[in-house]
Coordinates of C-alpha atoms in Angstrom, one line a residue:
Chain A
M1 CA -122.6 46.8 46.0
N2 CA -119.6 44.5 45.9
A3 CA -120.2 42.5 42.8
V4 CA -117.2 40.5 41.7
V5 CA -116.4 41.7 38.1
E6 CA -115.3 38.9 35.9
K7 CA -112.3 39.7 33.8
T8 CA -112.9 40.0 30.1
D9 CA -110.2 37.3 29.4
D10 CA -112.0 34.9 31.6
I11 CA -115.4 35.6 30.0
E12 CA -113.8 35.0 26.6
I13 CA -112.2 31.8 27.6
R14 CA -115.4 30.4 29.0
L15 CA -117.2 31.3 25.7
F16 CA -114.3 29.8 23.7
L17 CA -114.6 26.5 25.5
E18 CA -118.4 26.5 25.1
A19 CA -118.0 27.2 21.4
L20 CA -115.4 24.5 21.0
Y21 CA -117.8 22.0 22.6
R22 CA -120.7 23.0 20.6
K23 CA -118.9 23.0 17.3
Y24 CA -116.6 19.9 17.7
H25 CA -117.8 18.2 20.9
Y26 CA -114.4 18.4 22.6
D27 CA -115.4 19.3 26.1
F28 CA -112.8 21.2 28.2
R29 CA -115.3 23.1 30.1
D30 CA -114.6 21.3 33.4
Y31 CA -110.9 21.2 33.1
S32 CA -108.8 23.1 35.6
M33 CA -108.9 26.7 34.4
A34 CA -105.4 27.8 35.4
S35 CA -103.7 25.3 33.1
I36 CA -106.2 25.8 30.3
K37 CA -105.8 29.5 30.4
R38 CA -102.0 29.2 30.1
R39 CA -102.2 26.9 27.2
L40 CA -104.9 28.9 25.4
R41 CA -102.7 31.9 25.8
Q42 CA -99.9 30.1 24.0
A43 CA -102.5 29.0 21.3
K44 CA -103.6 32.6 20.9
E45 CA -100.0 33.8 20.4
R46 CA -99.3 30.9 18.0
F47 CA -102.3 31.8 15.8
N48 CA -101.6 35.5 16.1
C49 CA -105.0 36.3 17.5
G50 CA -105.2 39.5 19.6
S51 CA -107.9 38.1 21.8
Y52 CA -109.6 34.8 22.8
S53 CA -112.7 36.0 20.9
L54 CA -110.6 36.3 17.7
L55 CA -109.2 32.8 18.4
Q56 CA -112.8 31.6 18.8
D57 CA -113.7 33.1 15.5
R58 CA -110.9 31.3 13.8
M59 CA -111.6 28.0 15.5
L60 CA -115.3 28.1 14.5
H61 CA -114.6 29.0 10.9
D62 CA -111.4 27.2 10.1
P63 CA -111.7 23.4 11.0
L64 CA -108.1 22.9 9.8
L65 CA -107.0 24.6 12.9
L66 CA -108.5 22.0 15.2
P67 CA -105.7 19.4 15.4
E68 CA -103.1 22.0 16.3
L69 CA -105.5 23.6 18.7
L70 CA -106.1 20.3 20.4
S71 CA -102.4 19.9 20.8
Y72 CA -102.3 23.0 22.9
L73 CA -105.3 22.0 25.0
T74 CA -104.3 18.4 25.8
V75 CA -100.9 17.8 27.5
Q76 CA -99.0 15.2 25.6
V77 CA -96.0 15.0 27.8
S78 CA -95.2 11.3 28.5
E79 CA -92.4 8.8 28.7
L80 CA -91.9 5.0 28.5
F81 CA -91.8 3.6 32.0
R82 CA -92.5 7.0 33.3
D83 CA -91.8 7.0 37.1
P84 CA -89.9 3.7 37.2
P85 CA -90.9 3.0 40.8
Y86 CA -94.5 2.8 39.6
F87 CA -93.7 0.1 37.0
R88 CA -91.4 -1.7 39.5
T89 CA -94.2 -1.9 42.0
L90 CA -96.6 -3.1 39.3
R91 CA -94.1 -5.8 38.4
E92 CA -93.2 -6.9 41.8
K93 CA -96.4 -6.4 43.8
V94 CA -99.4 -6.1 41.5
M95 CA -98.5 -8.8 38.9
P96 CA -98.7 -11.6 41.5
H97 CA -102.4 -10.7 41.9
L98 CA -103.0 -10.3 38.2
R99 CA -101.5 -13.8 37.6
T100 CA -104.5 -15.3 39.3
Y101 CA -106.8 -14.2 36.6
P102 CA -107.3 -16.4 33.5
S103 CA -107.8 -13.3 31.4
L104 CA -106.9 -9.7 32.0
K105 CA -108.2 -6.4 30.6
I106 CA -106.1 -3.3 31.2
W107 CA -107.3 0.2 30.5
I108 CA -104.8 2.9 29.9
A109 CA -106.9 6.0 30.1
G110 CA -105.4 9.0 28.5
C111 CA -102.8 7.1 26.6
S112 CA -101.4 10.1 24.8
S113 CA -98.9 9.0 22.1
G114 CA -98.7 5.5 23.4
E115 CA -95.7 5.5 25.7
E116 CA -97.6 3.9 28.5
L117 CA -99.2 1.4 26.3
Y118 CA -95.9 0.1 25.1
S119 CA -94.5 0.1 28.7
F120 CA -97.4 -2.1 29.7
A121 CA -97.0 -4.4 26.7
I122 CA -93.3 -4.9 27.4
L123 CA -93.9 -5.4 31.1
F124 CA -96.6 -8.0 30.5
R125 CA -94.5 -9.8 27.9
E126 CA -91.6 -10.1 30.3
E127 CA -93.8 -11.3 33.0
G128 CA -95.4 -13.9 30.8
L129 CA -98.9 -12.4 30.9
E130 CA -99.1 -10.8 27.5
D131 CA -101.2 -13.6 25.9
R132 CA -103.8 -13.4 28.7
A133 CA -104.1 -9.6 28.4
L134 CA -106.1 -7.2 26.3
F135 CA -105.1 -3.5 26.5
Y136 CA -107.5 -0.7 25.9
A137 CA -105.6 2.5 25.1
T138 CA -107.9 5.5 25.0
D139 CA -107.5 9.2 24.6
I140 CA -109.6 12.1 23.3
N141 CA -106.9 13.4 20.9
P142 CA -107.1 11.6 17.5
E143 CA -103.6 12.7 16.5
A144 CA -102.2 11.2 19.7
L145 CA -104.0 7.9 19.1
K146 CA -102.5 7.8 15.6
K147 CA -99.0 8.2 17.0
A148 CA -99.8 5.6 19.6
E149 CA -100.7 3.1 17.0
A150 CA -97.6 3.9 15.0
G151 CA -95.3 3.4 18.0
V152 CA -92.6 5.7 16.6
Y153 CA -90.6 8.0 18.8
E154 CA -87.6 10.4 18.3
L155 CA -84.4 8.5 18.9
E156 CA -83.1 11.1 21.2
R157 CA -85.8 10.1 23.7
I158 CA -84.7 6.5 23.8
R159 CA -81.9 7.1 26.3
L160 CA -84.4 8.3 28.9
F161 CA -86.8 5.5 28.0
S162 CA -84.0 2.9 28.5
E163 CA -82.9 4.4 31.8
N164 CA -86.6 4.3 33.0
Y165 CA -86.9 0.7 31.7
Q166 CA -83.8 -0.4 33.6
K167 CA -84.8 1.3 36.8
S168 CA -88.3 -0.3 36.6
G169 CA -86.7 -3.8 36.7
G170 CA -86.7 -4.4 33.0
K171 CA -85.4 -8.0 32.3
S172 CA -83.4 -7.4 29.2
S173 CA -82.7 -4.3 27.1
L174 CA -85.2 -1.8 25.7
S175 CA -83.4 -2.1 22.3
D176 CA -84.9 -5.6 22.0
Y177 CA -88.2 -4.0 21.5
Y178 CA -87.6 -1.4 18.8
T179 CA -85.6 -0.8 15.6
A180 CA -83.8 2.5 15.0
A181 CA -83.5 4.3 11.7
Y182 CA -83.4 7.9 10.4
G183 CA -83.4 9.3 13.9
R184 CA -86.5 7.4 15.0
A185 CA -87.2 4.4 17.1
T186 CA -90.0 2.2 15.9
F187 CA -91.5 -0.2 18.5
D188 CA -92.2 -3.7 17.4
K189 CA -95.7 -4.1 16.0
S190 CA -96.1 -7.3 17.9
L191 CA -96.4 -5.2 21.0
R192 CA -99.6 -3.9 19.6
R193 CA -101.0 -7.3 19.0
R194 CA -103.1 -7.3 22.2
A195 CA -104.0 -3.6 22.1
V196 CA -107.1 -1.8 21.0
F197 CA -106.8 2.0 20.4
S198 CA -109.9 4.0 20.7
D199 CA -111.1 7.5 21.4
H200 CA -112.9 7.8 24.7
S201 CA -113.7 10.9 26.7
L202 CA -113.6 10.8 30.5
V203 CA -115.9 13.8 30.4
S204 CA -118.7 12.3 28.6
D205 CA -118.3 8.6 27.8
A206 CA -119.5 5.6 29.8
V207 CA -118.0 2.3 31.0
F208 CA -117.1 0.2 28.0
A209 CA -115.6 -2.9 29.6
E210 CA -114.9 -4.6 32.9
V211 CA -111.2 -4.3 33.6
Q212 CA -108.8 -5.5 36.2
L213 CA -106.5 -2.5 36.1
V214 CA -106.9 1.1 35.1
S215 CA -103.7 3.2 34.6
C216 CA -104.6 6.9 34.4
R217 CA -101.5 9.0 35.2
N218 CA -101.2 12.7 35.1
V219 CA -104.6 13.1 33.4
L220 CA -106.8 13.9 36.5
I221 CA -104.6 16.9 37.4
Y222 CA -106.0 18.7 34.4
F223 CA -109.6 18.2 35.5
D224 CA -111.5 20.3 38.1
R225 CA -112.7 18.5 41.2
D226 CA -116.1 17.6 39.8
L227 CA -114.7 16.1 36.6
Q228 CA -112.1 14.2 38.6
D229 CA -114.9 12.7 40.7
R230 CA -116.7 11.7 37.5
A231 CA -113.6 10.0 36.1
I232 CA -112.8 8.2 39.3
G233 CA -116.4 7.1 39.5
L234 CA -116.1 5.7 36.0
F235 CA -113.0 3.9 36.9
G236 CA -114.7 2.4 40.0
D237 CA -117.6 1.2 37.9
S238 CA -115.2 -0.3 35.3
L239 CA -113.0 -2.2 37.7
S240 CA -113.8 -5.7 38.7
H241 CA -113.8 -6.7 42.3
K242 CA -110.4 -5.8 43.9
G243 CA -109.2 -4.3 40.6
F244 CA -106.3 -1.9 40.6
L245 CA -106.2 1.8 39.9
G246 CA -102.8 3.5 39.2
L247 CA -102.5 7.3 39.3
G248 CA -99.6 9.7 38.6
A249 CA -96.7 10.3 40.9
K250 CA -98.3 13.2 42.8
E251 CA -101.9 12.3 42.4
N252 CA -104.2 10.9 45.0
L253 CA -107.8 10.1 45.8
R254 CA -107.7 12.2 49.1
F255 CA -109.9 15.0 47.9
S256 CA -112.3 12.8 45.9
R257 CA -115.9 11.9 46.7
H258 CA -114.9 8.3 45.9
S259 CA -112.0 7.9 48.2
E260 CA -113.9 5.4 50.3
A261 CA -114.4 3.0 47.4
F262 CA -110.7 2.3 47.2
V263 CA -107.9 1.2 49.6
E264 CA -104.3 2.3 49.2
F265 CA -102.4 -0.7 47.8
S266 CA -99.1 1.2 47.4
R267 CA -99.2 4.7 48.9
N268 CA -95.9 5.8 47.4
E269 CA -96.6 4.6 43.9
R270 CA -100.3 5.8 43.9
I271 CA -101.8 2.4 43.3
Y272 CA -105.2 1.7 44.8
Q273 CA -107.4 -1.3 44.9
K274 CA -111.2 -1.3 44.6
R275 CA -112.7 -2.3 47.9
S276 CA -114.7 -5.5 47.9
E277 CA -118.4 -4.9 47.9
P278 CA -119.8 -5.4 51.4
Chain B
M1 CA -111.3 43.7 54.2
T2 CA -109.6 46.9 53.0
K3 CA -108.3 47.3 49.5
S4 CA -104.7 47.1 50.6
S5 CA -104.7 44.0 52.6
Y6 CA -102.7 41.1 51.3
E7 CA -104.0 37.5 50.9
A8 CA -101.1 35.3 49.9
V9 CA -97.4 35.2 49.4
V10 CA -95.5 33.4 46.6
I11 CA -91.8 32.8 46.8
G12 CA -89.3 31.6 44.1
A13 CA -85.8 30.4 44.7
S14 CA -83.2 28.4 43.0
A15 CA -79.4 28.0 43.8
G16 CA -78.9 28.9 47.4
A17 CA -82.6 28.4 48.3
V18 CA -82.2 26.3 51.4
D19 CA -79.9 28.8 53.0
A20 CA -82.0 31.8 52.1
L21 CA -85.3 30.2 53.2
S22 CA -83.6 28.9 56.4
K23 CA -83.0 32.5 57.3
L24 CA -86.4 33.8 56.1
L25 CA -88.9 31.2 57.3
P26 CA -88.1 31.2 61.1
E27 CA -89.3 34.9 61.2
L28 CA -92.8 33.9 60.2
P29 CA -94.9 33.0 63.3
A30 CA -97.0 30.0 63.8
G31 CA -100.5 30.8 62.5
Y32 CA -99.1 33.4 60.0
A33 CA -102.3 34.7 58.4
L34 CA -101.1 34.6 54.7
P35 CA -100.7 31.2 52.9
V36 CA -97.2 30.9 51.5
L37 CA -96.6 29.1 48.2
V38 CA -93.1 28.2 47.3
V39 CA -91.2 27.0 44.2
V40 CA -87.7 25.9 44.8
H41 CA -85.9 24.4 41.8
V42 CA -85.1 20.8 42.8
P43 CA -84.0 17.8 40.7
A44 CA -86.8 15.7 39.4
D45 CA -86.2 13.0 42.0
K46 CA -89.7 12.4 43.4
N47 CA -88.5 11.7 46.9
S48 CA -87.4 15.2 47.7
V49 CA -86.6 16.1 51.3
M50 CA -87.0 19.8 50.7
A51 CA -90.3 19.9 52.7
E52 CA -88.7 18.3 55.7
L53 CA -85.6 20.6 55.5
L54 CA -87.9 23.7 55.4
Q55 CA -90.1 22.3 58.2
F56 CA -87.1 22.3 60.6
K57 CA -86.8 26.0 60.2
S58 CA -90.4 27.0 60.0
K59 CA -93.4 27.3 62.5
L60 CA -95.7 27.1 59.5
K61 CA -97.1 23.7 58.5
V62 CA -94.8 22.9 55.6
K63 CA -96.0 20.4 53.0
E64 CA -95.7 19.4 49.5
A65 CA -98.7 20.7 47.6
E66 CA -101.3 18.3 46.5
D67 CA -103.5 18.6 43.4
K68 CA -106.8 20.3 44.2
E69 CA -105.8 21.1 47.8
P70 CA -107.5 24.1 49.3
I71 CA -105.1 26.9 50.1
R72 CA -105.3 27.7 53.9
P73 CA -103.5 30.2 56.1
G74 CA -100.8 29.0 58.5
A75 CA -99.4 26.7 55.8
L76 CA -96.5 26.7 53.4
Y77 CA -97.1 24.8 50.2
L78 CA -94.1 23.6 48.3
A79 CA -94.2 22.7 44.6
P80 CA -93.4 18.9 44.3
P81 CA -90.5 17.9 42.2
D82 CA -91.1 17.7 38.5
Y83 CA -94.6 19.2 38.6
H84 CA -95.7 22.8 38.0
L85 CA -97.8 24.4 40.8
L86 CA -100.7 26.5 39.8
V87 CA -103.2 28.5 41.7
E88 CA -106.9 28.3 40.7
K89 CA -109.2 31.3 41.0
D90 CA -111.2 29.6 43.7
K91 CA -108.1 29.3 45.8
Y92 CA -107.2 25.7 45.2
L93 CA -103.9 24.4 44.0
S94 CA -103.4 22.4 40.9
L95 CA -100.4 20.4 39.6
S96 CA -99.4 20.1 36.0
S97 CA -96.9 18.0 34.1
E98 CA -96.7 20.4 31.2
E99 CA -93.3 21.1 29.6
P100 CA -90.6 22.7 31.7
V101 CA -90.6 26.5 31.4
L102 CA -87.1 28.0 31.1
Y103 CA -85.9 24.4 31.7
S104 CA -87.6 24.4 35.1
R105 CA -90.4 22.2 36.4
P106 CA -91.7 23.4 38.8
S107 CA -91.5 26.8 37.3
I108 CA -91.5 30.0 39.4
D109 CA -93.0 31.9 36.5
V110 CA -96.0 29.4 36.3
L111 CA -96.8 29.8 40.1
F112 CA -96.5 33.6 40.0
E113 CA -98.5 34.0 36.8
T114 CA -101.4 31.9 38.1
A115 CA -101.2 33.4 41.6
A116 CA -101.3 36.9 40.1
D117 CA -104.4 35.9 38.2
A118 CA -106.1 34.5 41.3
Y119 CA -105.1 37.1 43.9
G120 CA -104.4 40.3 42.0
P121 CA -103.5 43.2 44.3
G122 CA -103.7 40.8 47.3
L123 CA -100.4 39.0 46.3
I124 CA -96.9 39.5 47.4
G125 CA -94.3 38.0 45.1
V126 CA -90.8 37.3 46.4
I127 CA -87.8 36.4 44.3
L128 CA -84.7 35.1 46.1
T129 CA -81.3 33.8 45.1
G130 CA -80.9 31.8 41.9
A131 CA -78.7 31.2 38.9
N132 CA -81.3 31.4 36.1
F133 CA -84.0 33.8 35.0
D134 CA -87.1 31.9 36.1
G135 CA -89.5 34.2 37.9
A136 CA -88.6 37.5 36.2
R137 CA -91.6 37.3 33.9
G138 CA -93.9 36.0 36.7
L139 CA -92.9 38.8 39.1
K140 CA -93.8 41.3 36.4
L141 CA -97.2 39.7 36.1
V142 CA -97.6 40.0 39.8
V143 CA -96.9 43.7 39.6
D144 CA -99.2 44.2 36.5
A145 CA -102.0 42.6 38.5
G146 CA -101.5 45.1 41.3
G147 CA -99.5 43.0 43.7
K148 CA -96.3 43.7 45.5
A149 CA -92.8 42.7 44.3
L150 CA -89.9 42.0 46.6
V151 CA -86.5 40.9 45.4
Q152 CA -83.6 39.7 47.5
H153 CA -80.7 42.1 47.1
P154 CA -78.4 40.6 44.4
E155 CA -75.3 41.4 46.5
T156 CA -76.6 39.4 49.5
A157 CA -77.8 36.5 47.3
F158 CA -75.9 33.3 47.0
A159 CA -76.6 33.5 43.2
S160 CA -77.5 36.9 41.8
A161 CA -78.7 36.2 38.3
M162 CA -82.3 35.5 39.3
P163 CA -82.8 38.6 41.5
E164 CA -81.0 40.7 38.9
A165 CA -83.3 39.4 36.1
A166 CA -86.3 40.0 38.3
L167 CA -85.2 43.6 38.9
R168 CA -84.7 44.2 35.2
A169 CA -88.2 43.0 34.6
C170 CA -89.6 44.9 37.6
P171 CA -87.7 48.1 38.1
G172 CA -90.3 49.1 40.7
A173 CA -89.7 46.1 42.9
E174 CA -88.2 46.6 46.3
T175 CA -84.7 45.3 46.7
L176 CA -84.4 44.1 50.3
S177 CA -82.2 41.9 52.5
L178 CA -83.7 38.7 53.8
A179 CA -84.3 40.3 57.2
E180 CA -86.2 43.2 55.5
I181 CA -88.2 40.8 53.4
A182 CA -89.1 38.9 56.6
A183 CA -90.1 42.1 58.3
F184 CA -92.3 43.1 55.4
L185 CA -94.0 39.8 55.3
K186 CA -94.7 39.9 59.0
E187 CA -96.1 43.4 58.8
A188 CA -98.3 42.3 55.8
Q189 CA -100.5 40.0 57.8
S190 CA -102.2 42.9 59.6

């Protein structure tokens, strides 16, 4: 009989993710396994565990491990004005539509350490829409949310952020928005004035507000196809009529069950618009 | 399917890649039975023309890999700029924005490692010209999983550091010229 034998590693990883979910309610069970496996391997080495079963043992019995473990499982790579053409297109093509609304709600789903939130705040301020807007910045990682609320970044990253800002059509200078001291750049707290930071899981949580724009970039790639569909469905349910969905530079809705619910607004910059109801 | 039949090919190249692939790819016929997955180190500029360049030389359908795209024969999937390309066990592709590995994103190691996990003995790993060490660890994982390792002969490579590092990591790999690699790959589809 040709039974496919599952590798021990893979069994252990499935059990680890199940245990993580049952103990702490962080649900990575439907994430793309190739990436999770790589990162769990790094976590296993970092914590000196000879196997994933041993890592599971430590995770279950040592809650202090959790924050660092989460930092391995969630990808926190981000930049201000990441993919400048995306922000340029938002500024030049999407803002004119958003201007027609008396009030705006913007959802940054998977906000990581806040880089995208501050990008939106700066963009909206420069385009005169800050006072009409409310930004929801959500993530599953509590440490990332704390960092997002603080708005402090290593100064050595500022050069890249500034370049991105300029390329995205920034109207003044990024240095207008932060103060530098002790190797760190602290973004002006007024930029947080219109922001709400909250934990929210695209795996398990529901719609929490009607929004005109969802920006969820380089988050869906870590989900398997079913979970991607769930998230996109959630975005569709959250968006108002003709609302905008912005994805990451190489993400698209092509393989999603919900592709028909959206039209391509800007193909190159991965910005979609929710189809009007028939 | 017999135990020794191959299911996929992964190729990694860096400096000198376009030239090397331009000599290798024309040898693969249209409808080549094994999907080909390729990482070429390119700058992070998202509007890369690498796919078009390679399409000129190839009878395979050359495209930039998309997230959650099913892997099909007759196609060559190229890692997009600034994303890692991963193979899922159920033979889909995934992209990732994780940190660069050995300063590279896309990383040859990441493709090879995940492909080895998905295809095991059914995988052929090919390391071509390049000036850094990306791919050496990945090729070893291909071999450890029972796959076949082919390395472009350092002396014929535009940049020899990558093939040399791959050979240090995999002493059992076959050192071949581009023509010999092409011949092996053609033979492998039967």
